[in-house]
Amino acid sequence: MRSKFGWWGAALALAMGAAPAEAAKDSLAPTGRWTANERGAARTPPMGWNSWNAFGTRITEDKVVGAAQALVDTGLAKLGYTYVNIDDGWWLKRRAADGRLQVRTAIFPSAATGGPDETSFRPFTDRLHAMGLKAGIYTDAGRYACSQAFDLRSPNLPVGTPEERAVGLYGHVEQDIGLFFRDWNFDYVKVDACGLADYAGKSDLVAQQKYVPLEPLMERGVLNRTDIAGMRALYAQVGDALQRTRPSGDYVFSICAWGQADVRRWGKEVGNLWRTSDDITPSWTRMLHTYDSAAGRPLYAQPYAWNDPDMLEIGLGDFDAGHLVEARSHFSLWAMIDAPLLIGADLANTPRPLIDILANADVIALNQDPAGHQAVRAYSSDDFEILVKTLSTGDKAVLLFNRGLAPMKAILTADHLKMARSAPIALRDLWSKEERSFTGETSFTLAPRETRLFVAKGPRILPGGMYLSEIPGAVNVAVDGVVRPEVDPLVHRMVNPWAGSRGPGERPAYGGYGGAQADAAPYGTNLQVAGRVMGAGIGILAGSRLEVRNTGKWRGFAALVGIDDNSRNTGARVRFLVYGDGKLLAQTKPVAFGQPAVRIDADVANVRLVELVAKPERNEPLAPASVAWGDAAFLDAPPPAKR
Ligand code: GLA
């Protein structure tokens, strides 16, 4: 498959006019309610298997049912891997008479329910359901799918007239979602986006293949030539159709727009998971790339809405049975960042040591922890990282990650864990199951590409309180203040697996730079106000509104607020406001750059939803100020009454 980012993508790009501006900014007025998506069946990240990484479009019913059987036989299904998802390659055509999609019965024989023109996946989904599993299907938001642009030698491309080959959702959302979820009884849908990117009227592809053209809504890597609002609207239409078709909410909606179109900001409002990058491959550095695209965004994920760094490659390439260190690292990382755990291997032929990795119940439990707090980077560098994830028990999962090829002496401190320096902290290793404890700090030697993963128990640095950056799953970034979306340079750039070193190199490609950060400023620097570094807090742009659930029945809220020392805008003045269930509880005077952080606190007893607004005095359309909600925390006592 050729790169969708490289020359091919560039060749397909057409001269679009300026993209319509994104819809007018949301008001900073409090809504009093949680506005992230809560529809669908993804209270915790989805788990299961998908056909793509192992088989591409060369799928067959036998291979898929074989994987399903292996999920049951290995015990993986009981551990939560229940979705069996077919990817690209299942379709034959869209029936001319009424637009009904036809299954390619040569590869899915059980779908031949009524002759060549009357096919149904119902026998297939019935079979999966009878095995105690769930069934997933794949489509595209445009007219045509990715294989129809990038896999032209596939034996499983749709056939017929240009209209019959238009197997994607475009113009058929209600009909196809009804077919998938009502008639065929699927439970999960992945909606790809090639149809919105690669079928321009002027392209050679459209001319050669005689496709019905669709002027692209997006250009990969170029947000200014992408109709972000239009993309969001098309995906939102699918979400609404799903909810109408399955009002019980028993469905999963997977958005596959590869981190494009600023989906890393709005995916959480529309779907249950959204890809944060282009495709993973079974290469270590490609894994780093897709991991980075999601790992820097803990504030954008929460129950029912998950960052998706793509499916697991365990069992393949750099993560096969000869690379158990790499395979354990890949799995530990996905678990910590609340990624969907979708196995991509040919499970019927996967060696036991790899199954054992996927079956580590302690690691799965981190990923499925009901609080849904994605891990936050407590130490960040290109060589080595420490990730910390708050569990619903109040314990912390901590992962030490050697990204590179040199052995690493790693130091873990109580501060990384936001635990007290003077008392013992107990660590339980989730791979070896060994226990140890330390006070203050401890060290480990990590082999190249090795991770160590523990659950840590110890007294908290903030007794009687919780920093908001420790509970990102309770924070919804309703408005992040980004006025003009920018591509994110803080993602590992590997040699492109399809293009090699042809072309100029791998440029940053995914919107989201400048978004809200846990324990860091929006552009990735330390959180700092007037020379004071804040170890904890939320960094965000002015013109923003955060919704925070008072999940712990906390009684107080406090923060040290100000304009960040690395703000691009040093002239703005910003007011900070705290609302409880829609009512103003506290506010500051306008604060200026260089002014020491100001304390703001509020009594939040009996408040369910706290909203934190950073409001600039004037509109700053080009460079909003970076602000800090430094040390922002819920406390178990209300603040002392004001004198
Ligand atoms: C895109 C997606 C992949 C896979 C293929 C199928 O590349 O990102 O996950 O679905 O299309 O063609």
XYZ file of C-alpha atoms and ligand atoms in Angstrom:
655
model
C 0.000 0.000 0.000
C 1.402 3.379 -0.905
C 1.596 6.245 1.549
C -1.509 8.291 1.958
C 0.806 11.056 3.114
C 3.549 10.984 0.536
C 3.704 11.785 -3.151
C 0.541 9.921 -3.838
C -1.444 12.047 -1.427
C 0.121 15.182 -2.866
C -0.699 14.055 -6.386
C -4.299 13.516 -5.425
C -4.632 16.861 -3.710
C -6.580 19.313 -5.726
C -6.521 23.053 -5.826
C -9.303 23.758 -3.397
C -10.333 27.278 -2.554
C -9.803 28.472 0.984
C -11.568 26.088 3.339
C -14.613 27.527 5.059
C -13.706 28.842 8.479
C -14.589 26.550 11.344
C -17.980 27.184 12.842
C -18.192 30.186 15.095
C -16.596 29.671 18.492
C -18.627 28.209 21.274
C -19.599 30.679 23.885
C -17.611 30.684 27.115
C -20.905 30.823 28.971
C -21.310 27.885 31.355
C -23.613 25.106 30.204
C -23.994 23.410 33.555
C -23.668 20.045 31.847
C -21.079 17.625 30.508
C -20.959 18.050 26.742
C -18.612 15.224 25.647
C -20.184 12.201 23.982
C -21.778 9.701 26.352
C -23.628 7.649 23.750
C -22.625 4.167 22.686
C -21.239 1.146 24.512
C -17.691 2.340 25.181
C -17.850 3.155 28.892
C -14.295 1.729 28.879
C -12.032 1.347 25.816
C -13.333 -1.285 23.347
C -11.502 -4.625 23.271
C -11.432 -7.309 20.624
C -9.887 -8.211 17.285
C -9.773 -6.613 13.828
C -8.865 -8.279 10.537
C -6.781 -5.488 8.972
C -3.295 -5.819 10.477
C -3.121 -9.557 9.834
C -5.006 -9.904 6.553
C -5.544 -6.536 4.857
C -8.353 -6.902 2.336
C -7.530 -10.619 1.949
C -10.141 -11.604 4.478
C -12.358 -14.652 4.447
C -15.105 -15.847 6.689
C -12.883 -18.735 7.781
C -10.128 -16.381 8.899
C -12.513 -14.160 10.845
C -14.393 -17.037 12.450
C -11.009 -18.649 13.181
C -9.967 -15.522 15.066
C -13.263 -15.494 16.938
C -12.813 -19.132 17.905
C -9.269 -18.397 19.056
C -10.542 -15.550 21.257
C -12.827 -18.056 22.949
C -10.345 -20.956 23.083
C -7.441 -18.929 24.455
C -9.587 -17.373 27.174
C -9.072 -13.886 25.726
C -12.810 -13.427 25.182
C -13.470 -13.950 28.890
C -10.867 -11.300 29.635
C -12.911 -8.763 27.682
C -11.812 -9.124 24.053
C -15.304 -9.432 22.628
C -15.534 -7.351 19.438
C -14.673 -9.236 16.240
C -14.370 -6.558 13.588
C -14.086 -7.067 9.857
C -12.236 -4.303 8.042
C -11.993 -3.316 4.369
C -12.667 -5.972 1.701
C -16.049 -7.470 2.640
C -18.223 -5.803 0.035
C -19.173 -6.710 -3.490
C -21.255 -3.706 -4.588
C -24.196 -1.429 -3.902
C -27.288 -2.905 -5.595
C -28.408 -0.647 -8.433
C -32.137 -1.093 -7.849
C -32.324 0.155 -4.274
C -28.818 0.974 -3.073
C -28.653 -2.010 -0.710
C -25.091 -3.178 -0.075
C -24.149 -6.688 -1.154
C -21.642 -8.890 0.643
C -18.897 -10.653 -1.339
C -20.197 -14.170 -0.803
C -17.124 -15.744 -2.413
C -15.266 -14.885 0.797
C -18.243 -14.789 3.210
C -20.233 -17.832 2.036
C -22.736 -17.719 4.890
C -23.956 -14.365 3.510
C -25.414 -16.059 0.407
C -28.898 -16.137 1.861
C -30.950 -15.510 -1.259
C -28.947 -15.824 -4.424
C -26.294 -13.462 -5.734
C -28.481 -10.385 -5.365
C -29.735 -10.973 -1.862
C -26.998 -11.299 0.679
C -26.983 -10.912 4.433
C -24.388 -10.872 7.172
C -27.030 -12.024 9.644
C -25.880 -15.683 9.740
C -22.334 -14.464 10.384
C -23.260 -12.096 13.235
C -25.623 -14.723 14.669
C -22.690 -17.093 14.792
C -20.466 -14.582 16.581
C -23.228 -13.676 19.009
C -23.807 -17.359 19.760
C -20.121 -17.565 20.687
C -20.677 -14.796 23.248
C -18.922 -12.245 21.018
C -19.883 -9.004 19.309
C -19.532 -8.128 15.636
C -18.015 -5.096 13.946
C -18.082 -3.823 10.382
C -16.148 -1.266 8.340
C -17.232 1.504 6.004
C -16.152 4.947 4.789
C -17.727 8.368 5.254
C -17.228 9.141 1.552
C -18.372 7.200 -1.517
C -15.342 4.949 -1.802
C -13.068 3.252 0.705
C -9.306 3.242 1.178
C -8.620 0.031 -0.724
C -10.278 1.560 -3.786
C -7.507 4.189 -3.826
C -4.524 2.462 -2.231
C -4.905 -1.272 -2.778
C -5.845 -1.485 -6.435
C -4.389 -4.975 -6.734
C -6.695 -6.316 -4.052
C -8.811 -9.270 -5.214
C -11.626 -7.917 -3.066
C -12.439 -4.537 -4.584
C -16.106 -3.697 -5.176
C -17.325 -4.352 -8.718
C -19.785 -2.866 -11.193
C -20.688 0.591 -12.375
C -19.195 3.661 -10.645
C -22.411 3.906 -8.592
C -22.372 0.200 -7.701
C -18.783 0.515 -6.544
C -19.711 3.496 -4.314
C -19.951 1.358 -1.198
C -19.262 4.140 1.352
C -21.843 5.927 3.477
C -21.973 9.144 1.466
C -25.627 9.787 0.618
C -26.633 6.496 2.275
C -26.037 7.075 5.983
C -29.501 6.129 7.250
C -29.832 3.207 4.842
C -26.421 1.667 5.567
C -26.461 2.209 9.323
C -29.939 0.649 9.370
C -28.665 -2.282 7.310
C -25.592 -2.833 9.506
C -27.247 -2.455 12.893
C -30.880 -3.452 12.340
C -30.855 -6.051 9.557
C -27.367 -7.474 9.991
C -27.171 -6.894 13.747
C -23.620 -5.570 13.953
C -22.516 -3.903 17.178
C -19.556 -1.777 16.096
C -18.717 0.326 13.062
C -15.412 1.821 11.956
C -15.893 4.728 9.554
C -12.854 5.528 7.433
C -12.245 8.772 5.555
C -10.436 8.074 2.263
C -13.677 8.831 0.464
C -13.468 12.394 1.764
C -9.839 12.858 0.782
C -8.787 10.954 -2.301
C -11.457 11.178 -4.993
C -11.111 14.662 -6.438
C -12.575 15.175 -9.897
C -9.197 16.127 -11.343
C -7.308 13.143 -10.010
C -5.803 10.416 -12.176
C -7.318 7.848 -9.847
C -10.877 9.029 -10.503
C -10.236 9.203 -14.244
C -8.592 5.785 -14.458
C -11.041 3.985 -12.209
C -14.085 5.928 -13.432
C -15.210 6.828 -9.933
C -17.915 9.376 -9.140
C -15.779 12.294 -7.953
C -16.176 14.051 -4.617
C -14.290 17.253 -3.998
C -12.149 16.500 -0.956
C -13.188 17.878 2.391
C -9.672 17.440 3.650
C -6.085 17.607 2.615
C -3.829 15.479 4.792
C -1.503 17.533 6.952
C -2.966 20.869 5.790
C -5.585 22.158 8.163
C -6.048 25.402 6.261
C -7.187 23.376 3.254
C -9.483 21.128 5.260
C -13.162 21.738 5.917
C -13.015 20.827 9.588
C -16.643 21.727 10.304
C -17.802 19.794 7.240
C -15.866 16.688 8.292
C -17.234 16.908 11.809
C -20.772 17.331 10.477
C -20.536 14.191 8.318
C -19.299 12.102 11.230
C -21.900 13.636 13.557
C -24.587 12.561 11.087
C -23.365 8.971 11.406
C -23.404 9.228 15.215
C -26.993 10.474 15.146
C -28.054 7.698 12.764
C -26.488 5.119 15.096
C -28.331 6.511 18.085
C -31.629 6.455 16.169
C -31.021 2.916 14.939
C -29.878 1.538 18.286
C -31.508 3.767 20.907
C -30.387 1.277 23.561
C -26.871 2.634 22.949
C -25.459 -0.832 22.246
C -23.063 0.255 19.536
C -19.514 1.526 19.199
C -18.706 4.320 16.762
C -15.068 4.392 15.651
C -13.972 7.469 13.704
C -11.055 6.684 11.392
C -9.871 10.083 10.141
C -6.221 9.420 11.072
C -5.704 12.498 13.273
C -6.705 14.761 10.365
C -9.295 17.546 10.275
C -8.528 18.429 13.898
C -10.403 15.277 14.971
C -8.134 15.122 18.007
C -10.213 18.036 19.349
C -13.753 17.129 18.303
C -13.700 13.324 18.158
C -14.847 13.167 21.787
C -18.009 15.111 20.974
C -19.059 12.807 18.159
C -17.742 9.258 18.523
C -16.488 6.660 20.973
C -12.954 6.551 19.588
C -11.087 8.455 16.938
C -7.802 7.620 15.306
C -5.148 10.157 16.308
C -2.697 9.236 13.527
C -2.183 7.520 10.222
C -1.891 3.714 10.276
C 0.352 1.785 12.622
C 2.642 -0.841 11.074
C 4.592 -3.599 12.866
C 7.620 -1.324 13.244
C 8.959 -0.025 16.572
C 9.329 3.562 15.422
C 5.949 3.590 13.707
C 4.485 2.392 17.006
C 6.196 5.366 18.704
C 4.589 7.649 16.144
C 1.016 6.486 16.671
C 1.568 6.249 20.439
C 2.822 9.861 20.629
C -0.150 11.096 18.651
C -2.442 9.949 21.475
C -0.203 10.017 24.562
C -0.004 13.815 24.678
C -3.789 14.197 24.807
C -5.017 12.807 28.162
C -7.429 15.699 28.671
C -9.248 14.839 25.440
C -10.288 11.321 26.483
C -12.847 10.174 28.993
C -15.400 7.388 29.475
C -17.247 6.776 26.158
C -14.634 8.788 24.217
C -11.098 7.508 23.655
C -7.987 8.525 21.762
C -7.188 5.729 19.280
C -3.526 5.247 18.337
C -4.623 2.331 16.102
C -4.820 -1.424 16.546
C -2.263 -3.629 18.249
C 0.602 -5.102 16.222
C 1.495 -7.757 18.808
C 2.308 -10.938 16.896
C 3.693 -9.117 13.872
C 7.079 -7.712 12.765
C 8.926 -5.934 15.582
C 6.352 -7.315 18.047
C 6.454 -11.010 17.145
C 7.534 -13.962 19.298
C 11.183 -13.019 18.791
C 10.505 -9.565 20.325
C 8.708 -10.126 23.601
C 10.260 -7.021 25.206
C 8.817 -4.875 22.418
C 5.479 -6.680 22.536
C 5.157 -6.125 26.299
C 6.053 -2.442 25.878
C 3.477 -1.938 23.113
C 0.774 -3.580 25.200
C 1.685 -1.715 28.406
C 1.637 1.619 26.573
C -1.760 0.977 25.005
C -3.151 -0.059 28.380
C -1.833 3.065 30.114
C -3.184 5.544 27.582
C -6.652 3.979 27.544
C -6.293 2.946 23.923
C -8.787 0.488 22.457
C -7.251 -2.987 22.736
C -7.946 -4.417 19.294
C -5.725 -7.367 18.517
C -4.360 -7.332 14.976
C -2.624 -10.709 14.806
C -3.674 -13.897 13.036
C -4.837 -15.309 16.354
C -5.256 -18.862 15.148
C -1.478 -18.951 14.614
C -0.184 -16.761 17.433
C 2.418 -18.342 19.757
C 1.455 -18.745 23.397
C 3.967 -16.242 24.861
C 2.270 -13.508 22.839
C -1.209 -14.647 23.867
C 0.053 -14.495 27.461
C 1.006 -10.856 26.958
C -2.455 -10.007 25.630
C -3.951 -12.003 28.507
C -2.241 -10.181 31.371
C -5.336 -9.466 33.458
C -3.541 -6.891 35.634
C -2.576 -4.854 32.593
C -6.035 -5.173 31.049
C -7.509 -3.938 34.335
C -5.522 -0.699 34.037
C -6.926 -0.106 30.578
C -10.469 -0.957 31.689
C -10.346 0.966 34.959
C -13.806 2.527 35.312
C -12.525 6.000 36.185
C -11.156 6.294 32.640
C -8.178 8.523 33.439
C -5.668 8.297 30.584
C -2.066 8.284 31.863
C -0.279 11.629 32.068
C 3.411 12.024 31.258
C 5.213 12.664 34.535
C 8.601 12.650 32.810
C 8.975 13.359 29.120
C 11.889 13.124 26.717
C 12.615 11.524 23.358
C 14.635 8.760 25.059
C 12.682 7.940 28.148
C 9.265 8.561 29.649
C 7.362 8.040 32.863
C 3.577 7.732 32.576
C 1.273 7.860 35.590
C -2.379 6.849 35.548
C -4.726 7.388 38.486
C -6.890 4.338 39.165
C -10.385 4.337 40.602
C -8.945 2.893 43.824
C -6.797 6.018 44.201
C -3.647 3.967 43.534
C -1.393 4.960 40.646
C -0.226 2.835 37.750
C 3.252 3.906 36.694
C 5.149 2.954 33.574
C 8.846 3.560 32.903
C 9.505 3.457 29.179
C 12.875 3.228 27.456
C 12.057 4.361 23.920
C 15.547 3.967 22.512
C 18.320 1.517 21.748
C 20.628 2.166 24.712
C 20.188 0.665 28.173
C 18.814 3.259 30.587
C 19.233 3.913 34.290
C 15.867 5.337 35.220
C 15.034 7.178 38.422
C 11.487 7.196 39.704
C 10.641 9.729 42.403
C 7.714 10.149 44.761
C 7.066 13.475 43.007
C 6.422 11.673 39.723
C 3.654 9.819 41.511
C 2.407 12.910 43.359
C 3.071 10.961 46.537
C 4.746 12.080 49.761
C 8.561 11.976 49.756
C 8.962 10.845 53.339
C 6.847 7.697 53.518
C 7.333 4.277 51.889
C 5.644 3.705 48.544
C 4.793 0.098 47.628
C 5.267 -1.029 44.025
C 3.798 -4.160 42.472
C 5.287 -5.190 39.119
C 2.437 -6.127 36.769
C 4.610 -8.388 34.623
C 6.843 -10.206 37.178
C 4.315 -9.748 40.044
C 7.229 -8.874 42.365
C 6.715 -6.360 45.131
C 9.129 -3.769 46.458
C 8.977 -0.427 48.179
C 10.945 2.795 48.261
C 11.012 6.155 49.997
C 11.806 9.351 48.097
C 13.265 7.842 44.958
C 14.393 4.566 43.457
C 16.139 3.451 40.292
C 15.856 0.760 37.654
C 17.964 -0.399 34.748
C 15.932 -0.794 31.596
C 17.055 -2.731 28.553
C 16.580 -1.095 25.146
C 12.851 -0.703 24.402
C 11.942 -2.143 27.787
C 9.120 -0.912 29.989
C 8.524 -1.544 33.657
C 4.943 -1.322 34.823
C 3.781 -1.102 38.438
C 0.854 -0.241 40.607
C 2.032 2.175 43.305
C 0.444 2.712 46.707
C 1.490 5.463 49.055
C 0.377 8.601 50.842
C -0.526 11.394 48.493
C 1.417 14.633 48.225
C -1.881 16.471 48.569
C -3.590 14.842 51.518
C -7.313 15.520 51.355
C -7.261 16.614 47.756
C -6.787 15.642 44.135
C -5.145 17.649 41.389
C -7.353 17.933 38.320
C -4.422 16.791 36.194
C -4.538 13.490 38.102
C -8.118 12.892 36.971
C -8.203 13.781 33.261
C -11.152 11.434 32.673
C -13.249 13.774 34.835
C -12.235 16.813 32.771
C -13.849 17.671 29.457
C -12.081 20.319 27.436
C -15.288 21.888 26.120
C -13.517 24.854 24.472
C -9.736 24.771 24.293
C -9.190 28.288 23.020
C -7.384 27.188 19.842
C -8.516 29.701 17.235
C -6.575 28.496 14.236
C -5.734 24.791 14.527
C -2.075 23.917 14.077
C -0.236 20.690 13.375
C 1.477 19.080 16.325
C 5.276 18.764 16.061
C 5.530 16.715 19.283
C 4.990 13.351 17.602
C 7.820 10.936 16.794
C 8.596 11.067 13.063
C 9.809 7.791 11.622
C 10.775 6.944 8.074
C 7.481 6.462 6.334
C 6.850 2.725 5.976
C 5.387 3.046 2.464
C 7.426 5.829 0.858
C 10.807 5.152 2.494
C 13.079 8.183 2.226
C 11.518 9.462 -0.993
C 10.390 13.073 -0.746
C 11.211 15.688 1.848
C 10.617 13.681 5.002
C 7.872 13.220 7.516
C 6.391 16.575 8.392
C 4.070 17.160 11.358
C 0.567 16.307 10.243
C -2.013 16.147 13.021
C -3.999 19.091 14.394
C -4.086 19.626 18.109
C -0.995 21.668 18.923
C -1.758 24.240 21.584
C -4.519 22.112 23.093
C -5.018 21.749 26.824
C -2.285 19.887 28.711
C -2.103 18.131 32.053
C 0.903 19.311 34.096
C 2.315 21.294 31.144
C 1.624 24.454 29.168
C -0.333 24.271 25.898
C 2.738 24.121 23.652
C 4.469 21.564 25.854
C 6.658 23.742 28.066
C 6.609 23.723 31.861
C 3.620 25.305 33.497
C 5.054 28.476 34.961
C 3.743 31.875 36.096
C 6.044 34.804 36.994
C 8.980 32.467 37.516
C 7.082 29.985 39.634
C 6.998 26.476 38.143
C 3.807 24.592 38.891
C 4.344 20.848 39.192
C 0.648 20.230 38.754
C -2.141 21.928 36.917
C -3.788 22.446 33.573
C -2.254 24.578 30.836
C -4.698 25.940 28.288
C -5.209 28.911 26.015
C -7.337 31.867 27.033
C -10.806 31.781 25.539
C -11.378 28.358 27.025
C -13.871 26.461 29.130
C -13.267 23.219 31.014
C -16.035 21.035 32.431
C -14.941 19.105 35.495
C -16.981 16.423 37.185
C -17.032 16.552 40.948
C -16.775 12.773 41.033
C -15.227 12.605 44.472
C -17.937 14.657 46.184
C -15.262 17.203 46.878
C -16.182 20.303 48.872
C -13.550 22.772 47.779
C -11.766 23.869 44.635
C -8.572 25.949 44.527
C -6.014 26.988 41.922
C -3.207 29.460 41.345
C -4.000 31.156 38.075
C -2.110 33.430 35.757
C -0.647 33.944 32.320
C 2.032 31.406 31.495
C 5.625 32.619 31.190
C 5.872 30.993 27.740
C 2.699 32.604 26.470
C 2.950 33.639 22.810
C 0.783 36.600 23.701
C 2.214 38.791 26.466
C -0.183 41.703 26.041
C -3.475 40.029 26.885
C -5.367 40.389 30.132
C -7.399 37.400 31.236
C -10.093 36.838 33.843
C -10.527 33.444 35.475
C -14.014 32.314 36.452
C -15.250 29.271 38.346
C -18.832 28.096 37.916
C -20.739 25.418 39.805
C -23.674 23.795 37.982
C -23.919 26.890 35.816
C -23.695 29.504 38.591
C -20.737 31.834 39.070
C -18.869 30.888 42.255
C -15.659 32.907 41.998
C -13.685 35.107 39.629
C -10.443 37.031 39.496
C -9.750 40.525 38.282
C -8.099 40.630 34.853
C -4.521 39.375 35.201
C -1.560 40.394 33.052
C 1.620 38.712 31.868
C 4.367 38.735 34.506
C 1.917 39.102 37.367
C 2.366 36.491 40.122
C -0.230 33.726 40.172
C -3.495 34.661 41.850
C -5.339 32.263 44.124
C -8.923 31.484 43.214
C -11.060 29.172 45.290
C -14.654 28.091 45.526
C -17.014 26.122 47.680
C -18.144 23.227 45.489
C -19.986 21.142 48.074
C -23.211 19.951 46.396
C -21.933 21.000 42.981
C -21.903 18.253 40.345
C -20.155 20.059 37.522
C -17.501 22.720 37.920
C -16.645 24.884 34.913
C -13.371 26.742 34.623
C -13.345 29.636 32.193
C -10.352 31.737 31.128
C -11.791 34.805 29.456
C -9.619 37.332 27.643
C -10.578 40.966 28.055
C -10.337 41.418 24.299
C -10.572 38.904 21.475
C -7.042 37.809 20.556
C -7.778 36.136 17.243
C -4.234 35.253 16.260
C -2.434 34.341 19.460
C -4.498 33.711 22.546
C -2.504 33.872 25.769
C -1.413 30.621 27.405
C -2.804 30.436 30.900
C -2.230 28.210 33.894
C -4.753 26.705 36.241
C -1.741 25.993 38.450
C -2.101 23.378 41.178
C -5.822 23.238 40.318
C -7.305 20.792 42.777
C -10.433 19.507 44.395
C -10.192 19.567 48.178
C -12.182 17.758 50.814
C -12.788 20.943 52.774
C -14.483 24.074 51.503
C -12.228 27.133 51.346
C -12.132 29.351 54.434
C -14.849 32.019 54.323
C -13.697 35.275 52.762
C -13.063 38.111 55.193
C -7.149 2.935 6.314
C -7.333 2.727 7.805
C -6.875 1.338 8.174
C -7.634 0.300 7.369
C -7.483 0.577 5.884
C -8.396 -0.290 5.037
O -5.800 2.952 5.972
O -6.645 3.694 8.532
O -7.040 1.115 9.562
O -8.993 0.332 7.745
O -7.805 1.934 5.578
O -8.205 -0.042 3.676
